[in-house]
Short mmCIF file of N, CA and C in Angstrom, two decimals:
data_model
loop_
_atom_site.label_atom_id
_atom_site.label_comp_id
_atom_site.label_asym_id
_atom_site.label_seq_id
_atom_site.Cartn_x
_atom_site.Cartn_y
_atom_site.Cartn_z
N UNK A 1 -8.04 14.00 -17.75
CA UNK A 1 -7.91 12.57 -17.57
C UNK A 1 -7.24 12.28 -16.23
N UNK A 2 -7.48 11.18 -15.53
CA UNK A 2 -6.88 10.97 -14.48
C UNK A 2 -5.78 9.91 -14.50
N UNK A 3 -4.47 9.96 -13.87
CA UNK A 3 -3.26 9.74 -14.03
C UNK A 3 -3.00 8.66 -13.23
N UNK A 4 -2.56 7.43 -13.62
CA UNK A 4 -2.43 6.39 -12.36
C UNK A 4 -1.12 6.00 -12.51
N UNK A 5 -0.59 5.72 -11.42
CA UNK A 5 1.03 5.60 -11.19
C UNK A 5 1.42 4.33 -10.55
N UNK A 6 2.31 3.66 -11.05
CA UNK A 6 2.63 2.59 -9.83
C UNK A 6 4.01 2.44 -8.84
N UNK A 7 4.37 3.58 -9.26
CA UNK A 7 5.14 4.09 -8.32
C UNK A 7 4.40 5.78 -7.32
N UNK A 8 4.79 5.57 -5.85
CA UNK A 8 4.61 7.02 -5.52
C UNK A 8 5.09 7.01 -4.13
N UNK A 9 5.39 8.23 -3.78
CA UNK A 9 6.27 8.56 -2.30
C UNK A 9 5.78 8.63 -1.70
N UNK A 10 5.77 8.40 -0.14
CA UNK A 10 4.80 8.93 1.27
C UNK A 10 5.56 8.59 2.33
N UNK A 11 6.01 9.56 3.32
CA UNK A 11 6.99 9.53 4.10
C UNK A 11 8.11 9.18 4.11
N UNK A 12 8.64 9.98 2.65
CA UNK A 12 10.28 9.62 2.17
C UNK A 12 10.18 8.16 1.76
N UNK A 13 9.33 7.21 1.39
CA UNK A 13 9.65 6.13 1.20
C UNK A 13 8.86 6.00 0.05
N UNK A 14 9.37 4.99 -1.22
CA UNK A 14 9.10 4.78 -2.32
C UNK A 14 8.03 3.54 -2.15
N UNK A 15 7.02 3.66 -2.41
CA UNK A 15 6.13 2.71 -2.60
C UNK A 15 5.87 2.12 -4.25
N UNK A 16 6.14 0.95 -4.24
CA UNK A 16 5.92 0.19 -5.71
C UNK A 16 5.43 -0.39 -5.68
N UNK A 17 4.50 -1.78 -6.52
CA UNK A 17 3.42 -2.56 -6.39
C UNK A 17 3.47 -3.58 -5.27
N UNK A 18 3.22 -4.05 -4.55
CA UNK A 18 2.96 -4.97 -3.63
C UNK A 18 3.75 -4.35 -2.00
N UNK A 19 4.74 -2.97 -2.12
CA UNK A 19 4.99 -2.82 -1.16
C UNK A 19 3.48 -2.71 0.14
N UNK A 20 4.35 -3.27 1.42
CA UNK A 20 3.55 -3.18 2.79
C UNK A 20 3.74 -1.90 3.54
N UNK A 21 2.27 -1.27 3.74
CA UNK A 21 2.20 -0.10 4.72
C UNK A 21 1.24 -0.96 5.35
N UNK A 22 1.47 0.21 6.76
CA UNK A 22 0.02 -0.04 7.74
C UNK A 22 -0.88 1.51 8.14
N UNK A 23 -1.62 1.59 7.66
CA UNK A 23 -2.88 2.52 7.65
C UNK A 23 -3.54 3.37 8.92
N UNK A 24 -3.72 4.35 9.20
CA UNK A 24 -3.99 4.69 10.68
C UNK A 24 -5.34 4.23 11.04
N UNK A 25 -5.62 3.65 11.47
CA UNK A 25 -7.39 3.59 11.62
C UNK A 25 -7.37 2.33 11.21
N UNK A 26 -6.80 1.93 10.64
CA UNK A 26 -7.27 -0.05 9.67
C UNK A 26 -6.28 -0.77 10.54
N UNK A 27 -6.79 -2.10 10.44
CA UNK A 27 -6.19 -3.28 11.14
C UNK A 27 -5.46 -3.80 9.49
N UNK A 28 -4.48 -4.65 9.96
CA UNK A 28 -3.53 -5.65 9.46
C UNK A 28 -2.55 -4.56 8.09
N UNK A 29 -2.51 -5.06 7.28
CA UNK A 29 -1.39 -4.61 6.42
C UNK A 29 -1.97 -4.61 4.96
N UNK A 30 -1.33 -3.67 4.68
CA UNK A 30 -1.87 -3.43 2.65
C UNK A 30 -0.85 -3.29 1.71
N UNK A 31 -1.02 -4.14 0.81
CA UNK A 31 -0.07 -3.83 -0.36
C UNK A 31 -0.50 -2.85 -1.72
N UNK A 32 0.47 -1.89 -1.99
CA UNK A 32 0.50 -0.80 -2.48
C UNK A 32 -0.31 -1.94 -4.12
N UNK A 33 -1.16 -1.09 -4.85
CA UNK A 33 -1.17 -1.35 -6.21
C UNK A 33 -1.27 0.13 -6.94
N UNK A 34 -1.62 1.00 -6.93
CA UNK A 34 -1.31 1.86 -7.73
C UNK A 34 -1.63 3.74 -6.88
N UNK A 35 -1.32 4.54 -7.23
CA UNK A 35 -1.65 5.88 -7.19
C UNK A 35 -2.69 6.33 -8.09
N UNK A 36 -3.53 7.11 -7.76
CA UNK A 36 -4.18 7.65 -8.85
C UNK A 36 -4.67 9.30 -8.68
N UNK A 37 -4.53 10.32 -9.71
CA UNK A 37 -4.50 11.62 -9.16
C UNK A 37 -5.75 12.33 -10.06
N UNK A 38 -6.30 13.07 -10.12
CA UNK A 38 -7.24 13.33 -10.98
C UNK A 38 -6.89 15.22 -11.20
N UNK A 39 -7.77 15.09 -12.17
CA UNK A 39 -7.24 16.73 -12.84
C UNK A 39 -7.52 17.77 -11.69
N UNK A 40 -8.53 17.67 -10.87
CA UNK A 40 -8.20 18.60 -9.43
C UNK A 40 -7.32 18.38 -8.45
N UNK A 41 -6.25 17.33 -9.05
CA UNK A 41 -4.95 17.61 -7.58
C UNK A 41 -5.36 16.66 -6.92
N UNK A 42 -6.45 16.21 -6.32
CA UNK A 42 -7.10 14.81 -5.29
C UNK A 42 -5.83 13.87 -5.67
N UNK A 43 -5.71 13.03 -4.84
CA UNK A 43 -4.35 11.95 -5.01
C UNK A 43 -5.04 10.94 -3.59
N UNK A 44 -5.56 9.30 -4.08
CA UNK A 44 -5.62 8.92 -3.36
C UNK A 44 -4.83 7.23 -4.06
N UNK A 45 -4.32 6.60 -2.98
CA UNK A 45 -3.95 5.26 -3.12
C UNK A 45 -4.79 3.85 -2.93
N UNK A 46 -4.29 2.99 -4.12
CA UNK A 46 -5.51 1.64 -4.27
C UNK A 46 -4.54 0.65 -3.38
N UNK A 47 -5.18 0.26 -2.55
CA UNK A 47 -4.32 -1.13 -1.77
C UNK A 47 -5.17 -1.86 -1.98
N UNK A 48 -4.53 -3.29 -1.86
CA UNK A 48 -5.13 -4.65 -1.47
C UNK A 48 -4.48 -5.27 0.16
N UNK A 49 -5.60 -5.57 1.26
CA UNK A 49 -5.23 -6.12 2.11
C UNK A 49 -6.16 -5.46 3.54
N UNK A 50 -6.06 -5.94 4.91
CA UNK A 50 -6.48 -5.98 5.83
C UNK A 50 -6.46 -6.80 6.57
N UNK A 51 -7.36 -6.89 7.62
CA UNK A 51 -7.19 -8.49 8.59
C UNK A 51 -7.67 -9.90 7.65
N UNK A 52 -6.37 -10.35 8.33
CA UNK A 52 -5.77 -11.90 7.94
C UNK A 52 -7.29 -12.76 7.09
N UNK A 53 -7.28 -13.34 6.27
CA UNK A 53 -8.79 -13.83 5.75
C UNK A 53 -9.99 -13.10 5.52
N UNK A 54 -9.55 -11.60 5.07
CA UNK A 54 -10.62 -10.87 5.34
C UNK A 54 -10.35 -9.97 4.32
N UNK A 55 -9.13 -9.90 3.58
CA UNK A 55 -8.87 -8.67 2.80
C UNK A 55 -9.71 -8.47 1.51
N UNK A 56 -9.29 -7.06 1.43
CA UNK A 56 -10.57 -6.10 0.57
C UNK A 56 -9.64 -5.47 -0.25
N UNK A 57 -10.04 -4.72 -1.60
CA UNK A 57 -9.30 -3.85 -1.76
C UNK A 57 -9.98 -2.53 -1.16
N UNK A 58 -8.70 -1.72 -1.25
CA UNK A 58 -9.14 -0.18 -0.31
C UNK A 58 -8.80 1.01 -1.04
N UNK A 59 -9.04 1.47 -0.80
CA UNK A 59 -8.31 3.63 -1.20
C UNK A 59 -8.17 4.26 0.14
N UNK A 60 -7.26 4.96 -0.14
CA UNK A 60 -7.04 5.69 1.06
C UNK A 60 -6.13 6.74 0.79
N UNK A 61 -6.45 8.19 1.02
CA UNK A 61 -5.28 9.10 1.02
C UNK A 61 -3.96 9.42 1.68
N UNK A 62 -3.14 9.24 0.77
CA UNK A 62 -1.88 9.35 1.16
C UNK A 62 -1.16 9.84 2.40
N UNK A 63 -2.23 10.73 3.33
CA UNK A 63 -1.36 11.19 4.73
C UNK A 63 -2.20 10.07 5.79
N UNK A 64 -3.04 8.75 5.23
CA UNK A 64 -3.42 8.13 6.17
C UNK A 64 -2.20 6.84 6.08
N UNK A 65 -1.19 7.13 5.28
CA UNK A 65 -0.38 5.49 5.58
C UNK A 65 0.60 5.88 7.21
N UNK A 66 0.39 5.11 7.60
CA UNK A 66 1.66 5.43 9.08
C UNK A 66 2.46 5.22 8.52
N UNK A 67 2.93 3.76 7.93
CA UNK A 67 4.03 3.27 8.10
C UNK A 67 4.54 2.40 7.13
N UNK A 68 5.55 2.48 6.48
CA UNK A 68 5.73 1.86 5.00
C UNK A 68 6.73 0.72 5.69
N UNK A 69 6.55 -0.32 5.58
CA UNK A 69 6.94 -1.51 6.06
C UNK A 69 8.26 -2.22 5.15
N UNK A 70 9.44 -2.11 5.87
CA UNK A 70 10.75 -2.82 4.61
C UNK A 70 10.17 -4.29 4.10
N UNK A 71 10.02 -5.15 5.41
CA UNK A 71 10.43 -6.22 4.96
C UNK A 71 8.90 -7.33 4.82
N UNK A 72 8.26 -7.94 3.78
CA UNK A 72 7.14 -8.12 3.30
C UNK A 72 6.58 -9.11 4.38
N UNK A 73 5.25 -9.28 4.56
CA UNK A 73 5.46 -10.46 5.82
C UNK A 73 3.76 -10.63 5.48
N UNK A 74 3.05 -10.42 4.36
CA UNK A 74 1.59 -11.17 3.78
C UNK A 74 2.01 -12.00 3.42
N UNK A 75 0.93 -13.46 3.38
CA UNK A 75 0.98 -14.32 2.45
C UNK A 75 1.20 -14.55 1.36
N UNK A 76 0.50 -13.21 0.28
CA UNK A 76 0.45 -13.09 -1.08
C UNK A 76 2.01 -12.73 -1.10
N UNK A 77 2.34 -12.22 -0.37
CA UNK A 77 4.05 -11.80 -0.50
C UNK A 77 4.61 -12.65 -1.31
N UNK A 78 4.44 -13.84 -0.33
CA UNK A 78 5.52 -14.97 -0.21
C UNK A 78 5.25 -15.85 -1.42
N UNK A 79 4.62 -15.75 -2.10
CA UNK A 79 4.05 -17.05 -2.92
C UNK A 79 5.05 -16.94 -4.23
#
């Protein structure tokens, strides 16, 4: 069965639901929604977000986040 988490680590930093990273290769910013790992070890992450009026949800493996962002600065943040 495959295991989904809504907590998970990536570059010493704790990512929980709506936290902001920024992605190597992608424009604008994503908020964390879950981990998911499957019985071969694979481990990739579900975000929501991208450029401004444009966001998607995404996956992306865990050594593509640069940068785990403290302080929240999306729209959906703020609401």
């Amino acid at each position: 069965t495959w295991i989904k988490r809504t907590e998970y680590v990536v570059n010493r930093r704790r990512l929980t639901r709506g936290t902001e990273v920024s992605i190597r290769g992608e424009r604008g910013r994503f908020r964390f929604i879950q981990a998911v790992e499957t019985p071969a070890g694979a481990v990739w992450l579900d975000f929501i977000g991208g450029p401004v009026k444009a966001e998607k949800w995404r996956s992306f493996r865990p050594d593509r986040v640069r940068r785990v962002h403290r302080i929240a600065k999306t729209r959906a943040n703020h609401r």
